Amino acid sequence: MKKDVKCLLSALVFAGISWGGYGIASAAGEAVYELNPVVVTATRTEKMDVDVPATTTVITAKDIQDKGYVSVFDALEHTVGVDSYNYSAGGGDDLGGSQSRFYIRGMDKGTLVLVNGAPINVMNYSSTEGVPVDAVEKIEVIKGSNSVLYGAEAMGGVVNIITKHGGKPSASISAKYGNYNSGYQVGMTGERYTAYFTRDFEDEFDDAAKIFPNSKYNWTNGKGRKSSLYLSTQLNDRLTLDWSHVDRNKKRSAFKVIGGKKTDKYYSYGIYDYDTQRNNINLIYNDKDHEFKSVLAYNSRRIDTKQYKNGQAPAVRGTNYDVYGITFDNQKTWHFNNGKDNLTSGATFKREHYKALATPSDRIHRDAYSIYSSYEHQFSDKLSTIIGARGEFVKGNGWDKEQNVFLPQWQMLYKLNDSWSLYSNIGESFDMPSINSKFYSKKTKAIDYQPQKGWSYEIGSKYVKDKDSVKIALFHMNIDNYFKWVKENQIIDGGASDINVQINGGEFKNTGLEAEWTHKINENWQYNLGVSWSDPKLKSKWVVGHENEWMQEAAKLQTNAGVQYSDKKWTANLNLFFTGEREYSYYTNKGAIAKNDGSYDHAIPNRVNLTSSISYAPNDSHRITLNMYNLLDRHNNCINENENYDLPFNWTLTYKYSF
């Protein structure tokens, strides 16, 4: 009854607001609507979406507002073809070395995240921390291999978060309060800068993971706080500096379980205190007149974790580390033959550095150099092709072997008319092992790690006209030496059963179909539908009892459906996201680790998330927003293979004052 009342109230409020504005919407008459934005990420040049020979999803600032997304992670998590792996309810949170991330087309460790074209990944993990949604102009999601243009980590796709860079001088103050999350934000915008400071607070979430009959302990996610600073400033007409800093503290407690029930509310089994700092600093030179762009990116992450157990002095975890990466990329575009031929070429240098905090002598760095080129030829007004190639040269460092890799790519676009195009995209990609793979365990030094490498193929169609955007894509991926986590004793005689190490897991394949449809009914109403059906699977020799068998690796089915209403004062939405046909759980029904003996007996439960957001802005100075998540109050919204739970029904009420 409780669930039904919540859902009914939400539906009535949504319907009431929408119906109240219906007369305005109807009276506005017909208009022309723009659903064909400019995309820059897919080809490193500006093209209208319908002219891009790749599968794309563009999330605009208006989409973020209308759909009530509270973070970039939230927006990506509800995008068809993009899956997430969370360790802490709410999305995008980390628990020390256990890092929340998202991945495209079932390909974990294969999504590159950019901010204004500058990479922000650290140790192959996709992260969106530090960029407030209020600073976002749009998010471009490019699915499929993009390693030719962007190098390693772009095997499954690329996400480019494009931010606002100044405007009319203004300032804003906002505060939010909710049953699990609260906080405040201060923002300022000038002609050449944008700045935000955000402070978030999280309440304790007791029921954080499933309790199995034979579980010895379980988890409570404790209180958390996060401070974020984001600054973007145009130093001159061509030079921009972006800086995001995140300082986060999160606690997690393990309580004893006997017979499937909690027995120790004082958490004597152990308390973990996670401190994490991130810095992403990007200096971007963009000469649009001469079509030359240079990016210098610095990304760092530090983890300090302490463990308290039975009143003892805190123990410093051996997994604590300090890591940074530096990327220097330069590109230039030339035009020939009256614009029918275009050449984009560039060179990239990348350095990664890792240092273990518990044993500072354990440190290592890795350098990589690359050159790339993409040549586009226009055969006619309807037919064009792009041929690309990349040479990647990774220096050996005493641990990783030297790698000299050549990556080709071929794309074709055929326009049936100005609104409808067909395309194909074939490319090879690769990714190096994480820089800290050597230090998961001292015994892994004998393992010969190899890059994961393979091909991606896709064909698709885009139709974008007036009020409709329809996109359909069929894809296939085949990746060798796929990165996978296993227990140390599975690969090393005498290894530990409680230490996870990263290895080359085997061959990964995925074949699937994606479809998205957005329709604007009129200037007030819009709805969207999306579906992704795929078959991500892995053939690994490390799965006990299932050696060299194909086993499902990620969810097969994703669907989303939403309806949005907006006018000058009101915006409201209702969105449903479903993830089904999921992979096996990490645990058996009794709570044993399934991979230790191959006794897989159940899949992760389906995830159903119904959300709604209602916003009222009586004028340009004031806005009140109510965000509601998990309206169905589902308890089985598992957010990873360990069957950690998402939050139950939760809400935040935000007031924003702009001046």
XYZ file of C-alpha atoms in Angstrom:
659
model
C 0.000 0.000 0.000
C 2.854 2.371 0.875
C 4.381 1.913 -2.578
C 1.069 2.360 -4.328
C 0.313 5.613 -2.483
C 3.720 7.076 -3.379
C 3.342 6.182 -7.026
C -0.215 7.506 -7.153
C 0.732 10.821 -5.513
C 3.630 11.277 -7.900
C 1.449 10.557 -10.907
C -1.280 12.927 -9.715
C 1.157 15.773 -9.073
C 2.783 15.242 -12.461
C -0.557 15.064 -14.225
C -1.882 18.126 -12.422
C 1.046 20.287 -13.433
C 0.999 19.002 -16.981
C -2.760 19.479 -17.419
C -2.549 22.942 -15.913
C -0.193 24.002 -18.710
C -1.928 22.172 -21.534
C -3.899 25.172 -22.735
C -0.695 27.151 -23.166
C 0.885 24.308 -25.106
C -2.069 23.928 -27.445
C -2.430 27.624 -28.051
C 1.206 27.976 -29.036
C 0.583 26.338 -32.384
C 3.032 24.433 -34.522
C 6.711 25.306 -34.610
C 10.017 23.988 -35.915
C 12.040 22.036 -33.314
C 15.793 21.413 -33.379
C 16.853 17.834 -32.625
C 19.972 17.812 -34.798
C 22.774 19.288 -32.656
C 26.380 19.846 -33.664
C 28.643 16.949 -32.623
C 32.410 17.433 -32.301
C 33.641 14.296 -30.535
C 33.024 11.573 -33.131
C 35.315 12.991 -35.844
C 37.193 15.745 -33.923
C 35.472 18.224 -36.258
C 32.095 19.950 -36.094
C 29.285 18.069 -37.844
C 25.530 17.973 -37.534
C 24.427 14.809 -35.767
C 22.780 13.354 -38.870
C 26.115 13.733 -40.732
C 28.158 11.791 -38.162
C 28.989 8.173 -39.192
C 28.785 6.792 -35.652
C 26.179 5.976 -33.004
C 25.630 9.131 -30.952
C 23.523 10.346 -28.042
C 23.585 14.041 -27.126
C 22.328 15.130 -23.689
C 21.785 18.885 -23.647
C 21.537 21.276 -20.713
C 17.788 21.436 -21.373
C 17.588 17.635 -21.207
C 19.382 17.733 -17.859
C 16.923 20.286 -16.500
C 13.777 18.746 -17.990
C 14.635 15.206 -16.858
C 15.893 16.238 -13.443
C 19.387 14.734 -13.659
C 21.359 15.685 -10.552
C 24.815 14.702 -11.863
C 26.599 13.774 -15.067
C 26.765 10.189 -13.787
C 22.982 10.230 -13.305
C 22.439 11.384 -16.903
C 24.748 8.714 -18.336
C 23.341 5.953 -16.142
C 19.922 6.491 -17.747
C 21.224 6.396 -21.325
C 20.466 3.326 -23.425
C 23.613 1.342 -24.209
C 25.432 2.709 -21.142
C 25.598 0.532 -18.028
C 26.892 1.447 -14.584
C 28.757 -0.299 -11.789
C 28.298 1.366 -8.411
C 29.692 0.542 -5.002
C 27.659 3.077 -3.078
C 23.998 3.927 -3.505
C 23.261 7.157 -5.326
C 25.664 6.699 -8.244
C 29.158 7.905 -8.924
C 30.547 7.292 -5.445
C 33.795 5.496 -4.654
C 34.817 3.336 -1.715
C 38.570 3.669 -1.760
C 39.989 1.550 -4.569
C 36.498 0.253 -5.353
C 35.544 2.831 -7.948
C 32.095 3.403 -9.399
C 32.126 3.692 -13.163
C 30.038 3.241 -16.278
C 30.686 1.384 -19.487
C 29.328 1.279 -23.021
C 28.026 -1.852 -24.747
C 29.066 -4.151 -21.910
C 32.745 -3.197 -22.206
C 34.128 -2.494 -18.742
C 37.519 -0.738 -18.733
C 36.816 0.632 -22.196
C 35.158 4.043 -21.932
C 37.142 7.268 -22.253
C 35.778 10.409 -20.561
C 36.729 13.861 -21.811
C 35.958 17.345 -20.518
C 35.989 19.802 -23.419
C 38.099 17.296 -25.325
C 40.644 16.725 -22.524
C 40.846 13.204 -21.007
C 40.091 12.761 -17.279
C 40.333 8.963 -16.873
C 42.675 7.646 -14.192
C 43.861 3.995 -14.254
C 41.353 3.081 -16.978
C 38.401 4.080 -14.787
C 35.724 6.278 -16.317
C 34.809 9.056 -13.922
C 32.615 12.146 -14.132
C 33.375 13.532 -10.678
C 33.928 17.244 -10.263
C 31.805 18.679 -13.092
C 28.515 20.109 -11.747
C 25.492 19.702 -14.006
C 24.842 23.443 -13.858
C 28.142 23.949 -15.720
C 27.299 21.476 -18.502
C 26.324 22.719 -21.958
C 25.930 19.203 -23.362
C 27.230 15.652 -23.059
C 28.176 13.782 -26.225
C 28.123 9.982 -25.991
C 29.853 8.263 -28.935
C 29.350 4.496 -28.917
C 31.716 2.085 -30.630
C 35.467 1.982 -31.100
C 37.197 5.382 -31.122
C 40.775 4.323 -30.437
C 42.031 5.676 -33.770
C 41.208 9.249 -32.794
C 41.549 8.991 -29.012
C 43.889 6.083 -28.276
C 43.643 3.550 -25.481
C 40.571 3.413 -23.212
C 38.200 4.302 -26.077
C 37.308 0.706 -26.961
C 33.616 0.797 -26.099
C 33.095 4.507 -26.675
C 33.836 8.087 -25.686
C 31.958 10.533 -23.459
C 32.747 14.231 -23.927
C 31.389 16.603 -21.261
C 31.254 20.049 -22.870
C 30.906 22.873 -20.363
C 29.829 26.485 -20.466
C 32.572 29.096 -20.714
C 31.303 32.343 -19.319
C 28.385 34.538 -20.289
C 26.341 37.334 -18.825
C 27.673 38.196 -15.334
C 25.523 36.422 -12.738
C 25.636 34.449 -9.511
C 23.552 31.742 -7.906
C 23.055 30.105 -4.527
C 21.231 26.819 -4.091
C 20.463 24.501 -1.202
C 18.965 21.021 -1.225
C 17.493 18.811 1.451
C 16.433 15.188 1.209
C 15.848 12.033 3.163
C 19.330 10.718 2.218
C 21.202 13.581 0.529
C 21.583 17.264 1.334
C 23.938 20.067 0.387
C 24.470 23.497 -1.101
C 26.145 25.145 -4.090
C 27.478 28.607 -4.903
C 28.068 29.590 -8.529
C 29.396 32.629 -10.374
C 29.587 33.423 -14.073
C 31.403 36.263 -15.820
C 32.131 37.123 -19.408
C 35.143 34.794 -19.413
C 34.705 32.431 -16.468
C 32.400 29.988 -14.711
C 32.962 28.843 -11.124
C 31.060 26.522 -8.768
C 31.655 25.329 -5.232
C 29.502 22.407 -4.082
C 29.163 20.707 -0.724
C 27.252 17.401 -0.437
C 26.271 15.376 2.624
C 25.070 11.769 2.651
C 23.169 10.071 5.459
C 23.763 6.503 6.603
C 22.237 3.728 4.524
C 21.910 0.639 6.688
C 20.637 -1.929 4.185
C 23.463 -1.566 1.664
C 23.861 -5.166 0.490
C 21.961 -8.424 0.327
C 22.266 -10.707 3.351
C 22.773 -14.325 2.310
C 21.944 -17.269 4.630
C 25.613 -18.140 5.154
C 26.943 -14.575 5.227
C 29.433 -13.850 8.019
C 29.198 -10.097 7.681
C 27.421 -7.381 5.718
C 27.697 -3.686 5.053
C 26.285 -0.378 6.172
C 27.220 2.663 4.113
C 27.995 5.350 6.643
C 27.793 9.092 6.438
C 29.680 10.843 3.684
C 30.659 14.328 2.659
C 32.055 15.730 -0.568
C 33.472 19.138 -1.464
C 33.809 20.013 -5.147
C 35.302 23.042 -6.848
C 34.961 23.636 -10.574
C 36.499 26.563 -12.459
C 36.590 27.289 -16.187
C 38.155 30.504 -17.405
C 39.018 31.861 -20.833
C 42.503 33.328 -20.478
C 42.103 34.827 -23.940
C 40.059 34.184 -27.076
C 41.913 30.924 -27.764
C 43.159 29.661 -24.404
C 40.933 28.070 -21.741
C 41.794 26.672 -18.316
C 39.525 24.086 -16.652
C 40.059 22.837 -13.096
C 37.943 20.487 -11.030
C 38.854 19.378 -7.517
C 36.991 16.801 -5.397
C 37.665 16.014 -1.747
C 35.529 13.166 -0.470
C 35.172 11.214 2.773
C 33.014 8.119 3.061
C 32.604 5.572 5.854
C 31.542 1.964 5.570
C 30.904 -0.472 8.405
C 30.852 -4.253 8.444
C 28.418 -5.853 10.897
C 28.340 -9.487 11.926
C 25.703 -11.806 10.497
C 24.674 -15.164 11.937
C 21.956 -17.268 10.341
C 21.095 -14.531 7.853
C 20.443 -11.903 10.561
C 22.408 -8.968 11.938
C 23.910 -9.691 15.345
C 26.230 -6.781 16.098
C 24.959 -3.266 15.628
C 28.227 -1.789 16.878
C 30.150 -2.903 13.822
C 32.980 -4.585 15.747
C 33.825 -6.537 12.603
C 35.388 -3.439 11.062
C 34.920 0.199 10.078
C 36.481 1.611 6.919
C 37.198 5.315 6.519
C 37.851 6.364 2.900
C 39.467 9.673 1.971
C 39.742 10.462 -1.738
C 41.079 13.496 -3.588
C 40.808 14.146 -7.328
C 42.237 16.897 -9.513
C 41.604 17.399 -13.216
C 43.420 20.382 -14.749
C 43.116 21.044 -18.467
C 44.736 23.796 -20.534
C 43.087 23.988 -23.966
C 44.306 26.092 -26.889
C 41.742 26.264 -29.705
C 42.524 28.335 -32.818
C 39.319 27.980 -34.814
C 40.561 30.261 -37.607
C 43.430 27.902 -38.416
C 41.649 24.764 -37.087
C 44.436 23.889 -34.677
C 43.792 22.564 -31.169
C 46.220 21.685 -28.386
C 45.290 20.068 -25.056
C 47.440 19.655 -21.955
C 45.666 17.557 -19.306
C 46.746 16.623 -15.777
C 44.662 14.159 -13.751
C 45.441 12.859 -10.274
C 43.776 10.661 -7.684
C 44.839 9.872 -4.133
C 43.248 7.271 -1.858
C 43.819 7.142 1.918
C 41.863 4.363 3.610
C 42.001 3.447 7.295
C 40.475 0.343 8.860
C 39.277 0.300 12.474
C 38.641 -3.128 14.013
C 37.549 -4.098 17.540
C 38.731 -0.825 19.025
C 42.276 -1.228 17.701
C 44.399 1.587 16.297
C 43.576 2.335 12.659
C 45.421 0.206 10.133
C 46.486 1.818 6.867
C 45.315 -0.215 3.899
C 47.936 -1.562 1.523
C 45.731 -0.534 -1.398
C 46.261 3.185 -0.722
C 47.936 4.981 -3.583
C 48.706 8.245 -5.338
C 48.425 8.214 -9.130
C 48.527 10.835 -11.861
C 48.416 11.057 -15.629
C 49.624 13.724 -18.082
C 48.367 13.960 -21.663
C 49.594 16.386 -24.329
C 47.618 16.253 -27.583
C 47.873 18.432 -30.715
C 45.669 18.287 -33.796
C 45.334 20.202 -37.075
C 42.697 20.075 -39.832
C 43.266 20.898 -43.522
C 40.728 21.257 -46.347
C 41.313 20.439 -50.022
C 39.423 20.198 -53.293
C 36.889 22.927 -52.449
C 36.036 21.302 -49.158
C 35.430 17.811 -50.559
C 38.553 16.465 -48.875
C 39.461 17.031 -45.219
C 42.463 15.808 -43.273
C 42.757 15.836 -39.489
C 46.105 14.735 -38.044
C 47.700 14.894 -34.650
C 50.213 13.585 -32.122
C 49.803 12.620 -28.469
C 52.142 12.046 -25.532
C 50.854 10.370 -22.370
C 52.554 9.556 -19.063
C 51.001 7.618 -16.175
C 52.590 7.397 -12.722
C 51.631 5.230 -9.746
C 52.952 5.243 -6.173
C 51.819 2.965 -3.342
C 51.451 4.976 -0.109
C 52.104 2.061 2.251
C 55.361 1.196 0.469
C 56.565 4.349 -1.353
C 59.326 2.389 -3.070
C 56.579 0.654 -5.050
C 56.221 3.122 -7.867
C 56.175 2.927 -11.627
C 55.485 5.073 -14.662
C 54.522 4.370 -18.248
C 55.012 6.548 -21.355
C 53.115 6.297 -24.626
C 53.483 8.193 -27.903
C 51.054 8.179 -30.789
C 50.328 9.767 -34.135
C 46.937 9.665 -35.802
C 45.278 10.789 -39.001
C 41.720 10.845 -40.342
C 41.010 11.570 -43.999
C 37.489 12.368 -45.217
C 36.499 12.323 -48.895
C 33.164 13.548 -50.286
C 32.338 11.431 -53.331
C 29.057 13.303 -53.884
C 26.425 15.274 -52.015
C 25.120 11.951 -50.695
C 28.186 9.717 -50.206
C 31.289 10.289 -48.092
C 33.919 8.128 -46.415
C 36.497 8.519 -43.632
C 39.685 6.468 -43.415
C 41.680 6.728 -40.215
C 44.841 5.233 -38.755
C 46.766 5.487 -35.510
C 50.232 4.362 -34.489
C 50.561 3.841 -30.724
C 53.993 3.271 -29.187
C 54.089 2.269 -25.507
C 57.518 2.136 -23.902
C 58.442 -0.811 -21.716
C 58.965 -0.013 -18.043
C 60.297 -3.233 -16.554
C 56.786 -4.488 -15.967
C 54.713 -3.797 -19.071
C 56.351 -4.862 -22.306
C 56.935 -2.439 -25.155
C 53.929 -2.235 -27.477
C 53.907 -0.944 -31.071
C 50.310 -0.961 -32.270
C 48.753 0.046 -35.590
C 45.003 0.759 -35.518
C 42.873 1.314 -38.646
C 39.311 2.662 -38.970
C 36.894 3.001 -41.868
C 33.582 4.887 -41.858
C 30.983 5.449 -44.569
C 27.978 7.790 -44.671
C 25.203 7.820 -47.255
C 22.517 10.525 -47.068
C 19.146 9.558 -48.460
C 18.142 13.195 -47.969
C 18.963 16.104 -45.667
C 17.204 14.402 -42.746
C 18.021 10.716 -43.205
C 21.426 9.023 -43.318
C 22.874 5.513 -43.298
C 26.351 4.811 -41.935
C 28.908 2.132 -41.171
C 31.832 2.205 -38.744
C 34.604 -0.413 -38.535
C 37.617 0.043 -36.295
C 40.294 -1.704 -34.284
C 41.036 -0.663 -30.718
C 43.253 -1.558 -27.782
C 43.805 -0.744 -24.120
C 46.793 -1.219 -21.820
C 46.482 -2.923 -18.411
C 45.982 -0.565 -15.512
C 49.219 1.090 -14.422
C 48.942 -0.482 -10.941
C 48.277 -4.068 -12.123
C 51.708 -5.042 -10.787
C 50.826 -4.093 -7.217
C 47.556 -5.916 -6.594
C 49.655 -8.772 -5.227
C 53.395 -9.448 -4.997
C 52.841 -12.840 -6.647
C 51.406 -11.316 -9.823
C 54.857 -10.166 -10.943
C 55.214 -13.457 -12.810
C 52.083 -12.872 -14.890
C 52.545 -11.776 -18.496
C 49.919 -9.051 -18.899
C 48.826 -8.204 -22.439
C 46.768 -5.271 -23.765
C 43.161 -6.034 -24.610
C 42.667 -5.558 -28.336
C 39.985 -6.193 -30.919
C 37.563 -5.025 -33.590
C 34.197 -3.286 -33.518
C 31.684 -3.212 -36.381
C 28.444 -1.259 -36.662
C 25.884 -0.136 -39.188
C 23.155 2.322 -38.419
C 20.585 4.836 -39.540
C 19.645 8.309 -38.317
C 16.502 10.230 -39.131
C 16.312 13.755 -37.741
C 13.594 16.111 -38.950
C 11.502 18.785 -37.273
C 10.035 17.056 -34.213
C 11.548 13.571 -34.518
C 14.912 11.976 -33.924
C 15.138 8.245 -34.676
C 18.413 6.320 -34.378
C 18.993 2.599 -34.946
C 22.333 0.768 -34.769
C 23.434 -2.855 -35.124
C 26.883 -3.638 -33.703
C 29.360 -6.450 -33.055
C 32.501 -6.430 -30.893
C 35.267 -9.033 -30.626
C 37.996 -8.315 -28.052
C 40.962 -10.529 -27.088
C 42.707 -10.514 -23.680
C 39.703 -8.894 -21.999
C 40.584 -7.546 -18.532
C 38.916 -9.450 -15.696
C 39.167 -9.766 -11.914
C 39.840 -13.202 -10.379
C 40.987 -14.547 -7.029
C 44.741 -14.908 -6.695
C 44.539 -18.639 -5.930
C 42.805 -19.226 -9.278
C 45.913 -18.280 -11.239
C 48.816 -18.855 -8.829
C 49.571 -21.989 -6.806
C 49.449 -21.086 -3.149
C 47.735 -17.788 -3.907
C 45.319 -16.132 -1.491
C 41.573 -16.726 -1.727
C 40.709 -13.223 -0.480
C 42.831 -11.114 -2.874
C 41.446 -10.017 -6.237
C 43.899 -9.502 -9.085
C 43.386 -8.230 -12.617
C 44.353 -10.547 -15.451
C 43.663 -11.118 -19.133
C 40.366 -12.940 -18.758
C 39.870 -14.276 -22.273
C 37.867 -13.455 -25.389
C 34.958 -10.999 -25.161
C 32.155 -10.730 -27.710
C 29.026 -8.647 -27.901
C 26.408 -8.355 -30.638
C 23.444 -6.084 -30.217
C 20.795 -3.708 -31.482
C 20.123 -0.197 -30.131
C 17.231 2.109 -30.952
C 16.258 5.581 -29.687
C 13.270 7.721 -30.572
C 12.606 11.263 -29.377
C 9.416 13.071 -30.418
C 8.405 16.651 -29.683
C 4.616 16.826 -29.656
C 4.668 20.624 -29.445
C 6.706 23.330 -27.742
C 5.692 21.984 -24.316
C 5.503 18.215 -24.614
C 8.160 15.659 -25.515
C 8.610 11.929 -25.024
C 11.426 9.465 -25.631
C 11.741 5.705 -26.000
C 14.890 3.611 -26.133
C 15.937 -0.037 -26.131
C 19.195 -1.973 -26.264
C 19.367 -5.750 -26.688
C 22.789 -7.376 -26.792
C 24.650 -10.562 -25.905
C 27.838 -9.641 -23.983
C 29.793 -12.791 -23.178
C 33.262 -13.908 -22.138
C 35.131 -17.158 -22.783
C 37.655 -17.480 -19.974
C 39.969 -20.250 -18.883
C 39.905 -18.928 -15.309
C 36.276 -19.727 -14.404
C 36.392 -22.889 -12.284
C 34.210 -25.616 -13.754
C 33.436 -23.467 -16.803
C 36.857 -23.255 -18.445
C 36.636 -22.000 -22.048
C 32.824 -21.787 -21.894
C 30.992 -18.674 -23.044
C 29.428 -16.960 -20.010
C 27.310 -13.813 -19.899
C 29.371 -10.764 -18.879
C 26.875 -7.891 -18.560
C 23.148 -7.109 -18.827
C 21.471 -8.068 -22.094
C 18.459 -5.751 -22.017
C 18.044 -2.043 -21.335
C 14.961 0.064 -21.983
C 13.955 3.587 -21.097
C 10.806 5.622 -21.554
C 10.084 9.171 -20.516
C 7.705 12.047 -20.941
C 8.603 15.693 -20.281
C 6.545 18.840 -20.012
C 7.878 22.395 -19.880
C 6.638 25.941 -20.212
C 7.918 29.304 -19.012
C 7.429 28.432 -15.337
C 6.978 24.667 -14.982
C 8.948 21.604 -15.987
C 7.964 18.065 -15.066
C 8.924 14.578 -16.138
C 8.387 10.914 -15.487
C 11.123 8.471 -16.565
C 11.325 4.689 -16.374
C 14.616 2.822 -16.817
C 14.868 -0.971 -16.867
C 17.942 -3.233 -16.873
C 17.189 -6.927 -17.307
C 18.567 -10.297 -18.362
C 21.600 -9.642 -16.179
C 24.777 -11.623 -15.574
C 25.442 -14.117 -12.779
C 25.785 -12.819 -9.241
C 29.208 -12.811 -7.577
C 27.673 -14.938 -4.818
C 25.615 -18.118 -4.730
C 22.219 -18.175 -3.030
C 23.958 -19.374 0.128
C 26.503 -16.568 0.065
C 29.584 -18.433 -1.158
C 31.812 -16.811 -3.797
C 30.576 -18.431 -6.998
C 33.786 -18.069 -9.015
C 35.827 -20.035 -6.457
C 34.219 -23.331 -7.468
C 32.037 -22.352 -10.437
C 28.785 -22.847 -8.512
C 26.861 -20.008 -10.157
C 23.178 -20.460 -9.360
C 21.398 -17.138 -9.928
C 21.600 -13.890 -11.863
C 21.608 -10.353 -10.490
C 17.956 -9.242 -10.132
C 16.511 -6.919 -12.746
C 16.789 -3.223 -11.997
C 13.708 -1.025 -12.375
C 14.005 2.663 -11.594
C 11.073 5.063 -11.933
C 12.009 8.705 -11.368
C 10.247 12.048 -11.508
C 11.283 15.681 -11.290
C 9.060 18.747 -10.898
C 10.427 22.273 -11.124
C 8.769 25.677 -10.705
C 10.460 28.956 -11.696
C 8.148 31.961 -11.245
C 10.871 34.220 -12.695
C 14.548 34.198 -13.655
C 15.663 34.554 -10.038
C 13.916 31.698 -8.280
C 13.604 27.970 -8.977
C 12.280 25.178 -6.758
C 12.858 21.557 -7.811
C 11.577 18.305 -6.344
C 13.494 15.209 -7.471
C 12.136 11.752 -6.659
C 13.978 8.474 -7.256
C 12.948 4.838 -7.071
C 9.280 5.755 -6.927
C 8.366 2.062 -6.876
C 10.496 1.671 -3.732
C 12.031 -1.509 -5.136
C 14.369 -3.344 -2.794
C 16.078 -5.382 -5.498
C 17.655 -2.504 -7.408
C 21.055 -4.194 -7.319
C 23.787 -1.848 -8.546
C 26.614 -4.368 -9.093
C 27.369 -8.082 -9.245
C 27.935 -8.131 -5.454
C 24.234 -7.320 -5.083
C 24.679 -4.022 -3.308
C 21.360 -2.215 -3.065
C 20.297 1.083 -4.514
C 18.551 3.516 -2.198
C 14.855 2.943 -1.514
C 12.407 5.707 -2.412
C 14.289 8.962 -1.875
C 13.804 12.623 -2.683
C 15.550 15.989 -2.623
C 13.997 19.446 -2.591
C 16.248 22.173 -4.032
C 15.864 25.934 -3.990
C 18.040 28.045 -6.297
C 18.329 31.828 -6.229
C 20.027 33.558 -9.185
C 21.020 37.215 -9.304
